[in-house]
Amino acid sequence: MVQFHEGEIAVQVKAGTRGVAEELKRGISDRLDLEFGRNEFFRDLRMVYLAAVDRYGDVWVSEASGEKGFFQAPDPNTLQVDVSNDYLLHGDPVREIFEEQSDTQVGVLAIDFDKRRRYRTNGQFLATKSTNGKVAVRVAEAFPNCPKYIQRRSIVGKRDTSGNQVLSGVQLPKEAIAMIQKADTLVFGTRNPRTGADVNLRGGNPGFVRVPSSSEIMWPEYRGNGMFNSSGNLEVDHHAGLLFIDYEGSGNILQVVGEASSDWDPQETFEGSTRAIRFRVKKFRLYTGSEPYEWKLNAFSDYNPVVAGHDQTGDRAGPFPVQVKLVKVVKESDSVSTFRFLAPRPVKFLPGQYASFDFQIAELGDFTRTWTLSETANSTTRGDVTLEISVKRKPGGVISNWLHDKAELGMEVTLTGIGGDLSPFIDVDEKTRKIALISGGVGITPMMAILRGLRAFGSDSDVVFAHSERHEKDRPFGGELDRRASTDEHLRLIRTVTDSSETLVDNRARGRITKQLLEPELADDPTSWTVYLCGPDRFMTEVSTALIEIGVPSKNLNTEAFNF
Ligand SMILES: Cc1cc2nc3c(=O)[nH]c(=O)nc-3n(C[C@H](O)[C@H](O)[C@H](O)COP(=O)(O)OP(=O)(O)OC[C@H]3O[C@@H](n4cnc5c(N)ncnc54)[C@H](O)[C@@H]3O)c2cc1C
C-alpha cells in the first residue's frame, strides 16, 4: 500500500483532510488499472505531459506528442512512449534529461481534455533506454483523478510549427506574462521525495493565475481531493516547474522552472480559495507557435470559481457557487429519499451528471458531498430552478444521515458545481444507439436520470435497464420503472436481489447481474450497445468482465464510481 510522505501528511493535517486522504489513498496503485477501456483511452491520446528533474534539481514540464497510439500501456506495469519521431520540442530540457540519463524518473499525466478524463502517474516512472524507437516506462504509482477544473477542449487540426523560435531567460518577458494571465490551465510539476518528478494539472477561469512581477507567479489552490500531493511535495522540496500552452491562440508553449511554496494566508483575495501557491521564477523557455495541434475550447469547467473580469454566463451552467434551498423530501425506499432544492436561477446539466454541495453545519463542521442530479424538464436546454438528488443513507455516514434525519425544509446549502461525463448526452450520436444502463445499489441514480432524459428527449432507442439490490426494501424507483416498462416497448428491465434469504417479488432474479442474465439481451449484436455502469467496485469489475465476454467492446463501457 502506498504511504503518504511527511510533506503530504503535514498539509493534510493543516487542511483537516487527513481522514479523507487516507480513505482515498486506496485508489492509488502500483500498477495501471487497465479496466473500463483505459487502454483505449491511452491509445487515443495524441499528447501527454511529462515532468523530469535535471541535474540542477530543476523540474521541467513538457508536452510529448505523436499520432494516436504513440502512447500505450502494453501491460499494467508498463507505459510505452514512441520516441521515433519528434515527440518533444527541439531544445526541450526534458529531451536532454532523457538523453543524458538512461534511467530517469518521470511523471506522466495522460489527459483527454474533451472527455475530462485524466490518469496521473504520481511520479516514479522509470524510463529505460530506448528500444525500437519506444521508451518504456516502468510504472510505480498510478491513479485516476477527478474531472474538476478541466476545461473541455478538443484537437481540431495540426499546426504548422515551422519557423518557430525559442526565447529563454530569467525574468518573464511581456509575451509570457500575457500568456499566463489569460491561461485557463497550467501543468504543474513538483518533486516527490520518494518517487521523483510528479505532474498534475491546475485549472480555472482565465485570469486565475496572476503575475505580480516578472519573477513571480501565483494562483489559488481550489478544493481538490484532499490528498495534497503537489502541495505536500512543496513542503519538503520547493523545486517546481510549470507549463503553459496557448492552445487556441498563438500556439506558444512556455516552460518555467523555479521554486514554489504554499501561502496559507495570502494578502490577495481569490474567489473559491483561501490558499495560494507562490512561484518564484528562476528560468523560462518560450517556444513560439510550437504547439503541434490546433485546439478548440468547448466549455470551461463548471467547477471553476468566479474570476473577476471573466464572463461566466456563456453557454455553461452559470456561475457557481449558488445557494439552494431545500423545499421537498420524498421517500423512495427504506434507505433512499429524494431531496428537492430550489435555486435562485436556472441550472443546466446533462442527464447522468452530478452536483457537488458544501454543507456548513454548526454542530458538525464543513463538508463537501456529491450526488447525481435527477433529470428535470429543461436540464439540457435553459436549465431549471428545481434540482433533485436521491440520497441513500450510508451506514455511519455523516451527511447522508444528517440529510435524512435532521435537514429541515427551508435550510440552505451551497451548490458548488456540476460535472461528470457519464452521460449519453455528451456525444449526440450516442442518444440514438442501443443503451444498457446497469447499476448496483444507489448507482441507479445516474441510470434513472439517463433513462428519463432519453425519453424526455424523444429518443426511442432500445434500453436494457439492469439493477441489483441486496434487499428489495432498499430499491428506489421500482414503481416508476414498472410503469415505464408497461408502456415503453423499447425498455427491458432486469432486476435482481442478492440476499439469498429474501422471498422474491414480481419478476426479480436471484443473485448478482451475471453474463447469463445480460447475454440474451445483448448477444445479438453486442458491438451495437453502449453501456453505462455504476455501482460498487466489485460489481463494476464483474459486470465489465461479463460484458466483454459477451462481446461488448471495452470502448463502449462508460463507468462511474461513487467515490472521489
Ligand atoms: C459522482 C458521484 C455521484 C454520486 N451520486 C450519489 C447519488 O446519486 N446518491 C447517493 O446516495 N450517493 C451518491 N454518491 C455517494 C455520495 O457522495 C456520498 O458518498 C454519500 O452520500 C456518503 O456521504 P456521508 O457524508 O454520509 O458519508 P461519510 O462516510 O461521512 O463521508 C465520506 C464520503 O464523502 C465523500 N467525499 C469526501 N470528500 C469529498 C470531496 N472533497 N468531494 C466530494 N465528496 C467527498 C466521499 O465519497 C466519501 O465516500 C455519489 C458519489 C459520487 C462521487
XYZ file of C-alpha atoms and ligand atoms in Angstrom:
617
model
C 0.000 0.000 0.000
C 1.312 3.438 -0.971
C 2.099 5.682 2.007
C 1.927 9.465 2.106
C 5.214 11.214 2.827
C 5.722 13.690 5.661
C 5.050 16.745 3.481
C 1.705 15.412 2.272
C 0.702 14.457 5.805
C 1.675 17.896 7.125
C -0.568 19.658 4.587
C -3.426 17.197 5.102
C -3.300 17.835 8.849
C -3.254 21.582 8.328
C -6.173 21.435 5.887
C -8.163 18.960 8.001
C -8.381 16.309 5.260
C -6.255 13.608 6.845
C -9.157 11.130 7.177
C -10.480 11.630 3.654
C -6.952 11.392 2.246
C -6.370 8.046 3.953
C -9.674 6.818 2.516
C -8.839 7.986 -0.999
C -5.333 6.546 -0.812
C -6.825 3.175 -1.626
C -7.276 4.432 -5.191
C -3.506 4.776 -5.658
C -1.968 1.665 -7.092
C 1.477 0.392 -8.015
C 0.139 -0.675 -11.397
C -2.098 0.726 -14.081
C -5.759 -0.117 -13.879
C -6.484 -1.101 -17.468
C -10.162 -1.893 -16.877
C -13.024 0.078 -18.330
C -11.486 0.990 -21.669
C -8.458 2.707 -20.185
C -6.169 1.039 -22.701
C -8.150 2.640 -25.495
C -8.031 5.892 -23.567
C -4.224 5.777 -23.651
C -4.076 4.683 -27.286
C -6.344 7.515 -28.430
C -4.148 10.218 -26.926
C -2.075 12.442 -29.175
C -0.290 14.232 -26.357
C 0.727 13.620 -22.752
C 2.530 15.786 -20.224
C 5.840 14.709 -18.728
C 7.913 16.049 -15.875
C 11.547 15.248 -15.187
C 14.285 16.633 -12.973
C 17.550 17.930 -14.468
C 20.987 17.685 -12.894
C 20.492 21.010 -11.099
C 17.350 19.746 -9.422
C 15.025 21.846 -11.605
C 11.679 20.310 -12.549
C 10.862 20.668 -16.244
C 7.365 20.016 -17.506
C 6.908 19.213 -21.136
C 4.407 18.091 -23.727
C 5.114 14.876 -25.644
C 3.055 14.330 -28.768
C 2.564 11.881 -31.596
C -0.013 10.119 -33.718
C -2.697 8.074 -31.967
C -1.001 5.023 -30.486
C 2.260 6.803 -29.661
C 1.387 6.323 -26.001
C 0.327 2.862 -24.892
C 0.083 0.563 -21.918
C 1.147 -2.895 -23.130
C 0.634 -4.252 -19.617
C -0.340 -2.892 -16.191
C 3.298 -2.315 -15.237
C 4.457 -0.538 -18.358
C 3.769 2.603 -20.312
C 5.351 3.000 -23.693
C 6.082 6.255 -25.479
C 7.015 6.160 -29.147
C 10.030 8.434 -29.479
C 10.911 7.550 -33.058
C 9.501 10.826 -34.365
C 9.837 14.312 -32.957
C 7.833 13.702 -29.831
C 9.371 16.509 -27.786
C 10.202 20.110 -28.638
C 13.632 20.908 -30.012
C 15.738 22.370 -27.257
C 13.407 20.972 -24.606
C 15.405 20.278 -21.429
C 13.338 17.112 -20.883
C 14.772 15.745 -24.121
C 18.257 16.457 -22.769
C 17.460 14.798 -19.468
C 16.368 11.646 -21.290
C 19.473 11.681 -23.466
C 21.842 12.225 -20.551
C 20.340 9.752 -18.130
C 19.292 6.360 -19.404
C 17.132 5.649 -16.369
C 15.216 8.715 -15.344
C 12.272 9.085 -13.085
C 9.486 10.860 -14.900
C 5.986 11.893 -14.024
C 3.328 11.349 -16.668
C -0.082 12.959 -16.919
C -2.332 11.355 -19.506
C -5.322 13.552 -20.183
C -8.257 13.673 -22.565
C -9.457 17.253 -22.204
C -12.631 16.715 -24.174
C -13.812 13.825 -22.029
C -12.355 15.431 -18.914
C -10.516 12.229 -18.098
C -7.067 12.215 -16.627
C -4.840 9.472 -15.404
C -1.953 10.517 -13.324
C 1.130 8.515 -12.700
C 2.231 10.040 -9.484
C 5.936 10.367 -10.227
C 8.040 7.294 -10.022
C 8.115 6.167 -13.604
C 11.408 4.736 -14.681
C 12.321 5.485 -18.271
C 14.649 2.810 -19.570
C 16.797 3.085 -22.672
C 15.010 3.420 -25.956
C 14.309 0.167 -27.774
C 12.669 0.047 -31.229
C 12.064 3.752 -31.047
C 9.994 3.312 -27.901
C 10.748 4.407 -24.374
C 9.413 2.002 -21.793
C 8.284 3.495 -18.553
C 8.021 1.133 -15.622
C 5.048 2.103 -13.505
C 5.447 2.558 -9.784
C 2.425 4.643 -8.750
C -0.707 5.387 -10.686
C -4.172 6.705 -10.096
C -7.038 8.400 -11.886
C -8.007 11.916 -10.825
C -11.379 13.578 -10.739
C -12.511 15.774 -13.646
C -12.839 19.012 -11.660
C -11.342 22.179 -13.186
C -10.583 20.541 -16.547
C -11.732 22.744 -19.426
C -13.271 20.793 -22.288
C -11.246 21.308 -25.449
C -10.569 19.178 -28.486
C -7.925 18.865 -31.176
C -9.274 20.151 -34.488
C -6.158 20.022 -36.640
C -2.410 20.195 -36.878
C -0.473 23.402 -36.592
C 2.361 24.423 -38.871
C 5.209 24.732 -36.393
C 7.907 25.620 -38.908
C 9.661 28.893 -38.237
C 9.143 28.694 -34.508
C 11.653 30.281 -32.186
C 12.861 29.763 -28.659
C 13.291 32.607 -26.244
C 14.866 31.948 -22.855
C 15.865 33.962 -19.822
C 15.363 34.531 -16.140
C 12.677 37.255 -15.984
C 9.356 36.662 -17.696
C 9.000 38.799 -20.836
C 5.700 40.551 -21.557
C 4.581 37.901 -24.098
C 4.963 35.255 -21.402
C 3.155 37.346 -18.797
C 0.232 37.981 -21.167
C 0.034 34.279 -21.923
C -0.076 33.326 -18.242
C -2.671 35.967 -17.428
C -5.152 34.533 -19.910
C -4.396 30.849 -19.212
C -7.192 28.561 -18.010
C -4.875 25.591 -17.480
C -1.374 25.052 -16.197
C 0.606 21.859 -15.830
C 2.394 21.751 -12.515
C 5.499 19.672 -11.831
C 6.904 19.100 -8.353
C 9.447 16.770 -6.751
C 8.226 13.865 -4.731
C 10.895 12.805 -2.207
C 10.115 9.141 -2.859
C 9.232 8.922 -6.495
C 10.966 11.786 -8.289
C 9.030 14.078 -10.581
C 5.307 14.483 -10.083
C 2.980 16.171 -12.539
C -0.592 17.392 -12.322
C -2.952 19.995 -13.657
C -4.388 23.219 -12.298
C -7.371 24.805 -13.999
C -9.654 27.777 -13.548
C -11.275 30.568 -15.460
C -8.882 32.789 -17.437
C -7.234 35.150 -15.003
C -6.983 32.613 -12.197
C -3.182 32.712 -12.499
C -1.668 36.065 -11.582
C 1.759 37.512 -12.315
C 2.605 40.009 -9.556
C 6.032 40.667 -11.128
C 8.230 39.308 -13.899
C 9.726 36.867 -11.429
C 6.621 35.772 -9.558
C 3.531 33.749 -10.469
C 0.677 32.856 -8.137
C -2.599 31.032 -8.310
C -5.353 29.920 -5.912
C -5.440 26.285 -4.876
C -9.058 25.274 -5.401
C -10.616 22.498 -3.390
C -9.346 19.135 -4.635
C -9.349 15.577 -3.389
C -7.710 16.447 -0.073
C -4.565 14.376 -0.641
C -2.389 17.414 -1.425
C 0.259 15.538 -3.375
C 1.738 18.599 -5.102
C 1.468 20.931 -2.100
C 2.829 18.150 0.096
C 5.855 17.846 -2.176
C 6.472 21.582 -1.840
C 6.629 21.224 1.943
C 9.759 19.106 1.607
C 11.210 20.360 -1.691
C 10.468 23.760 -3.223
C 11.648 22.882 -6.742
C 8.774 23.147 -9.181
C 8.068 23.613 -12.870
C 5.182 24.986 -14.907
C 3.967 24.512 -18.447
C 1.530 26.896 -20.125
C 0.180 26.404 -23.636
C -1.736 28.969 -25.655
C -3.987 26.244 -27.055
C -6.458 28.178 -29.176
C -4.318 31.252 -29.833
C -0.675 31.583 -30.849
C 0.316 28.008 -30.042
C 3.117 29.354 -27.851
C 4.463 26.985 -25.217
C 6.008 28.323 -22.026
C 8.133 26.332 -19.601
C 9.051 27.925 -16.301
C 11.217 26.436 -13.556
C 11.710 27.831 -10.095
C 10.695 27.387 -6.504
C 7.195 27.319 -5.095
C 5.508 27.260 -1.724
C 2.008 27.298 -0.275
C 0.717 30.583 1.078
C -1.951 29.720 3.652
C -2.977 33.278 4.261
C -2.412 35.311 1.106
C -2.993 39.054 1.217
C -4.559 38.824 -2.221
C -8.135 37.553 -2.348
C -9.275 34.770 -4.636
C -12.829 33.514 -5.040
C -13.153 29.868 -4.111
C -9.907 29.528 -2.187
C -8.094 30.847 0.832
C -4.771 29.239 -0.060
C -2.454 30.075 -2.927
C 0.789 28.849 -4.439
C 3.566 31.390 -4.876
C 6.092 30.532 -7.532
C 9.495 32.295 -7.852
C 10.738 32.207 -11.425
C 14.302 31.000 -11.942
C 14.339 30.360 -15.693
C 11.860 30.221 -18.541
C 11.771 28.949 -22.117
C 9.172 30.283 -24.554
C 8.676 28.337 -27.796
C 6.686 30.434 -30.254
C 3.964 28.706 -32.309
C 5.219 25.298 -31.232
C 2.080 23.562 -30.004
C 1.668 20.783 -32.599
C -2.151 20.921 -32.612
C -4.898 23.416 -33.276
C -7.401 23.286 -30.407
C -10.986 24.351 -29.904
C -12.290 25.292 -26.470
C -15.671 23.626 -25.914
C -16.540 24.616 -22.345
C -14.983 25.833 -19.161
C -15.382 23.512 -16.212
C -18.477 24.318 -14.202
C -16.397 23.841 -11.083
C -14.232 26.872 -11.859
C -14.787 29.522 -9.210
C -15.525 33.064 -10.283
C -12.609 35.139 -11.544
C -13.143 38.905 -11.739
C -13.500 40.087 -15.318
C -14.229 36.648 -16.760
C -17.717 36.280 -18.263
C -19.102 33.057 -16.855
C -22.526 33.189 -18.411
C -21.808 31.918 -21.974
C -23.330 28.539 -22.727
C -22.248 26.964 -19.500
C -24.309 26.128 -16.482
C -23.735 29.571 -14.989
C -21.626 30.890 -12.165
C -21.130 28.851 -9.046
C -21.457 28.752 -6.098
C -25.232 29.048 -5.805
C -27.224 28.910 -2.564
C -30.076 26.416 -2.923
C -32.980 25.882 -0.538
C -34.488 22.527 0.470
C -38.183 22.560 -0.448
C -39.344 18.944 -0.505
C -38.350 15.443 0.638
C -39.870 12.264 -0.845
C -39.165 8.783 0.487
C -38.213 6.406 -2.344
C -37.361 3.290 -0.313
C -36.331 2.340 3.228
C -32.897 3.887 2.754
C -33.264 6.361 -0.128
C -35.048 9.712 -0.174
C -35.231 12.361 -2.858
C -34.391 15.918 -1.789
C -35.673 18.772 -3.914
C -33.899 22.123 -3.844
C -34.853 25.474 -5.263
C -32.116 27.545 -6.927
C -32.260 31.322 -7.469
C -31.515 30.843 -11.176
C -31.900 28.005 -13.706
C -29.118 25.432 -13.585
C -28.194 23.442 -16.694
C -26.739 19.945 -16.698
C -26.755 16.716 -18.672
C -28.713 13.655 -17.521
C -26.249 11.474 -15.604
C -24.152 14.366 -14.301
C -23.618 15.113 -10.640
C -23.595 18.172 -8.420
C -21.317 18.980 -5.508
C -22.618 20.698 -2.415
C -20.902 22.374 0.504
C -22.526 21.934 3.905
C -21.746 24.119 6.876
C -23.399 22.506 9.846
C -22.876 24.221 13.165
C -22.595 21.071 15.274
C -20.635 19.012 12.705
C -18.422 21.280 10.593
C -17.860 21.850 6.855
C -18.283 19.062 4.307
C -18.338 18.641 0.540
C -20.509 15.888 -0.901
C -21.543 14.843 -4.372
C -24.787 13.359 -5.703
C -26.254 12.661 -9.106
C -28.886 15.141 -10.233
C -32.271 13.755 -11.212
C -33.398 14.654 -14.700
C -35.545 17.786 -14.947
C -37.639 19.048 -17.848
C -35.220 21.670 -19.189
C -31.957 20.478 -17.720
C -30.140 20.283 -21.067
C -31.592 23.456 -22.570
C -32.250 26.536 -20.494
C -31.986 24.811 -17.120
C -34.456 24.555 -14.248
C -34.671 26.190 -10.849
C -35.641 22.934 -9.151
C -32.904 20.381 -8.599
C -33.337 16.917 -7.126
C -30.932 14.418 -5.658
C -31.739 10.940 -4.344
C -29.565 10.096 -1.371
C -29.035 6.719 0.209
C -28.157 6.506 3.865
C -24.562 5.403 4.182
C -24.026 3.390 7.380
C -22.093 5.709 9.706
C -22.053 8.416 7.032
C -22.143 11.971 8.334
C -24.051 13.923 5.718
C -26.327 11.309 4.152
C -27.790 10.506 7.583
C -27.925 14.157 8.565
C -29.974 14.884 5.438
C -32.389 12.046 6.220
C -32.715 12.787 9.938
C -32.011 16.442 10.557
C -32.400 18.524 7.417
C -35.392 20.856 7.611
C -37.359 22.375 4.780
C -36.089 25.885 4.126
C -32.475 25.124 5.023
C -29.830 26.304 2.555
C -26.760 24.563 1.168
C -24.180 25.705 -1.364
C -24.164 24.166 -4.822
C -20.510 24.479 -5.827
C -20.529 22.962 -9.294
C -21.690 20.328 -11.740
C -19.597 17.758 -13.503
C -19.225 14.226 -14.785
C -19.164 12.552 -18.154
C -21.398 9.545 -17.520
C -23.995 10.766 -19.975
C -25.015 9.805 -23.499
C -25.859 13.470 -23.977
C -22.189 14.431 -24.229
C -21.982 12.859 -27.669
C -25.171 13.451 -29.673
C -24.902 10.231 -31.684
C -24.963 8.211 -28.500
C -28.588 9.065 -27.801
C -29.720 7.059 -30.797
C -27.728 3.949 -30.014
C -28.824 0.917 -28.033
C -28.114 1.677 -24.428
C -27.631 -0.634 -21.452
C -27.943 1.050 -18.061
C -26.538 -1.267 -15.412
C -26.312 -0.418 -11.734
C -25.850 -1.823 -8.281
C -27.448 -0.210 -5.211
C -27.628 3.566 -5.303
C -25.627 3.528 -8.553
C -29.138 3.506 -10.023
C -29.392 7.315 -9.757
C -27.455 8.270 -12.917
C -29.229 5.454 -14.783
C -32.645 6.852 -13.876
C -31.525 10.316 -14.948
C -30.276 8.956 -18.283
C -33.428 6.906 -18.915
C -35.703 9.841 -18.080
C -33.544 12.155 -20.175
C -33.550 9.866 -23.205
C -37.313 9.548 -23.205
C -37.891 13.223 -22.438
C -35.661 13.995 -25.390
C -37.817 11.791 -27.641
C -35.258 9.040 -28.155
C -36.841 5.616 -28.619
C -33.528 3.771 -28.552
C -33.537 0.250 -27.131
C -32.698 0.396 -23.442
C -31.835 -2.505 -21.167
C -32.092 -1.371 -17.563
C -30.464 -3.787 -15.122
C -30.374 -3.090 -11.410
C -29.238 -5.159 -8.488
C -30.110 -4.564 -4.821
C -29.230 -6.568 -1.758
C -32.708 -6.099 -0.243
C -35.911 -5.302 -2.098
C -36.910 -2.770 0.576
C -33.924 -0.594 -0.393
C -34.763 -0.474 -4.100
C -35.756 3.034 -5.204
C -37.809 3.929 -8.288
C -39.329 0.413 -8.569
C -42.824 1.755 -9.279
C -41.654 4.241 -11.891
C -39.663 1.579 -13.729
C -42.661 -0.787 -13.771
C -44.894 1.972 -15.123
C -42.396 2.913 -17.798
C -41.836 -0.700 -18.881
C -45.587 -1.298 -19.198
C -45.910 1.420 -21.856
C -42.421 1.526 -23.375
C -41.816 -1.340 -25.774
C -38.141 -0.414 -26.158
C -37.386 -0.719 -22.444
C -36.348 -4.070 -20.941
C -35.893 -4.481 -17.189
C -33.620 -6.904 -15.351
C -33.804 -6.649 -11.576
C -32.045 -8.840 -9.086
C -31.931 -9.291 -5.323
C -28.661 -10.599 -3.946
C -29.776 -11.537 -0.416
C -30.302 -15.300 -0.578
C -32.892 -15.434 2.215
C -35.355 -12.988 0.700
C -38.607 -14.029 -0.931
C -38.575 -12.745 -4.493
C -41.336 -10.427 -5.682
C -42.612 -9.895 -9.233
C -40.075 -10.751 -11.887
C -36.927 -10.332 -9.792
C -33.999 -12.677 -10.332
C -31.852 -14.013 -7.510
C -28.185 -13.062 -7.222
C -25.848 -10.685 -8.979
C -26.084 -9.314 -12.503
C -24.354 -12.011 -14.491
C -23.343 -12.823 -18.023
C -26.258 -15.296 -18.153
C -28.761 -12.538 -17.388
C -27.303 -9.995 -19.797
C -26.427 -12.257 -22.703
C -29.971 -12.850 -24.018
C -30.492 -9.084 -24.213
C -27.189 -8.066 -25.779
C -25.780 -11.080 -27.593
C -27.495 -10.495 -30.962
C -25.220 -7.610 -31.804
C -23.037 -6.845 -28.780
C -20.972 -4.203 -30.585
C -24.060 -2.047 -31.119
C -24.586 -1.475 -27.382
C -23.237 1.389 -25.354
C -23.148 0.603 -21.654
C -23.332 2.897 -18.630
C -22.268 1.254 -15.421
C -22.306 2.440 -11.829
C -22.018 0.546 -8.568
C -19.573 -0.828 -6.033
C -16.062 -1.635 -7.302
C -16.518 -5.394 -7.271
C -19.851 -5.113 -9.075
C -18.271 -2.992 -11.808
C -15.366 -5.365 -12.286
C -17.654 -8.402 -12.509
C -20.165 -6.795 -14.855
C -17.440 -5.304 -17.085
C -15.847 -8.732 -17.409
C -19.219 -10.278 -18.280
C -19.911 -7.599 -20.899
C -16.536 -8.047 -22.542
C -17.069 -11.826 -22.628
C -20.422 -11.230 -24.324
C -18.588 -9.191 -26.950
C -19.325 -5.588 -25.972
C -16.166 -3.630 -26.917
C -14.482 -2.165 -23.857
C -14.533 1.267 -25.501
C -18.337 1.125 -25.283
C -18.240 0.843 -21.485
C -18.743 4.068 -19.538
C -18.353 3.837 -15.808
C -18.640 5.932 -12.714
C -17.567 5.018 -9.221
C -19.278 6.776 -6.345
C -16.042 7.610 -4.663
C -13.911 10.683 -5.085
C -20.040 11.278 -8.809
C -20.774 10.779 -7.586
C -22.146 10.670 -7.623
C -22.836 10.189 -6.505
N -24.192 10.087 -6.573
C -24.860 9.621 -5.499
C -26.293 9.538 -5.521
O -26.948 9.916 -6.504
N -26.913 9.065 -4.413
C -26.214 8.651 -3.292
O -26.832 8.237 -2.318
N -24.860 8.717 -3.259
C -24.169 9.200 -4.315
N -22.810 9.307 -4.248
C -22.119 8.945 -2.997
C -22.198 10.158 -2.003
O -21.434 11.230 -2.494
C -21.605 10.011 -0.589
O -20.503 9.157 -0.609
C -22.594 9.533 0.398
O -23.798 10.262 0.390
C -21.946 9.455 1.783
O -21.830 10.699 2.447
P -21.735 10.701 4.021
O -21.346 12.051 4.471
O -22.969 10.126 4.603
O -20.552 9.666 4.257
P -19.174 9.854 5.005
O -18.594 8.485 5.113
O -19.314 10.664 6.231
O -18.320 10.712 4.002
C -17.339 10.176 3.170
C -17.736 10.330 1.754
O -17.667 11.695 1.362
C -17.249 11.796 0.050
N -16.266 12.904 -0.037
C -15.205 13.126 0.716
N -14.533 14.216 0.305
C -15.199 14.689 -0.739
C -14.992 15.789 -1.605
N -13.961 16.621 -1.479
N -15.878 15.971 -2.598
C -16.932 15.154 -2.731
N -17.158 14.104 -1.943
C -16.299 13.868 -0.963
C -16.632 10.501 -0.346
O -17.357 9.982 -1.445
C -16.803 9.596 0.837
O -17.421 8.388 0.475
C -22.127 9.814 -5.341
C -20.742 9.957 -5.311
C -20.066 10.436 -6.405
C -18.574 10.594 -6.335
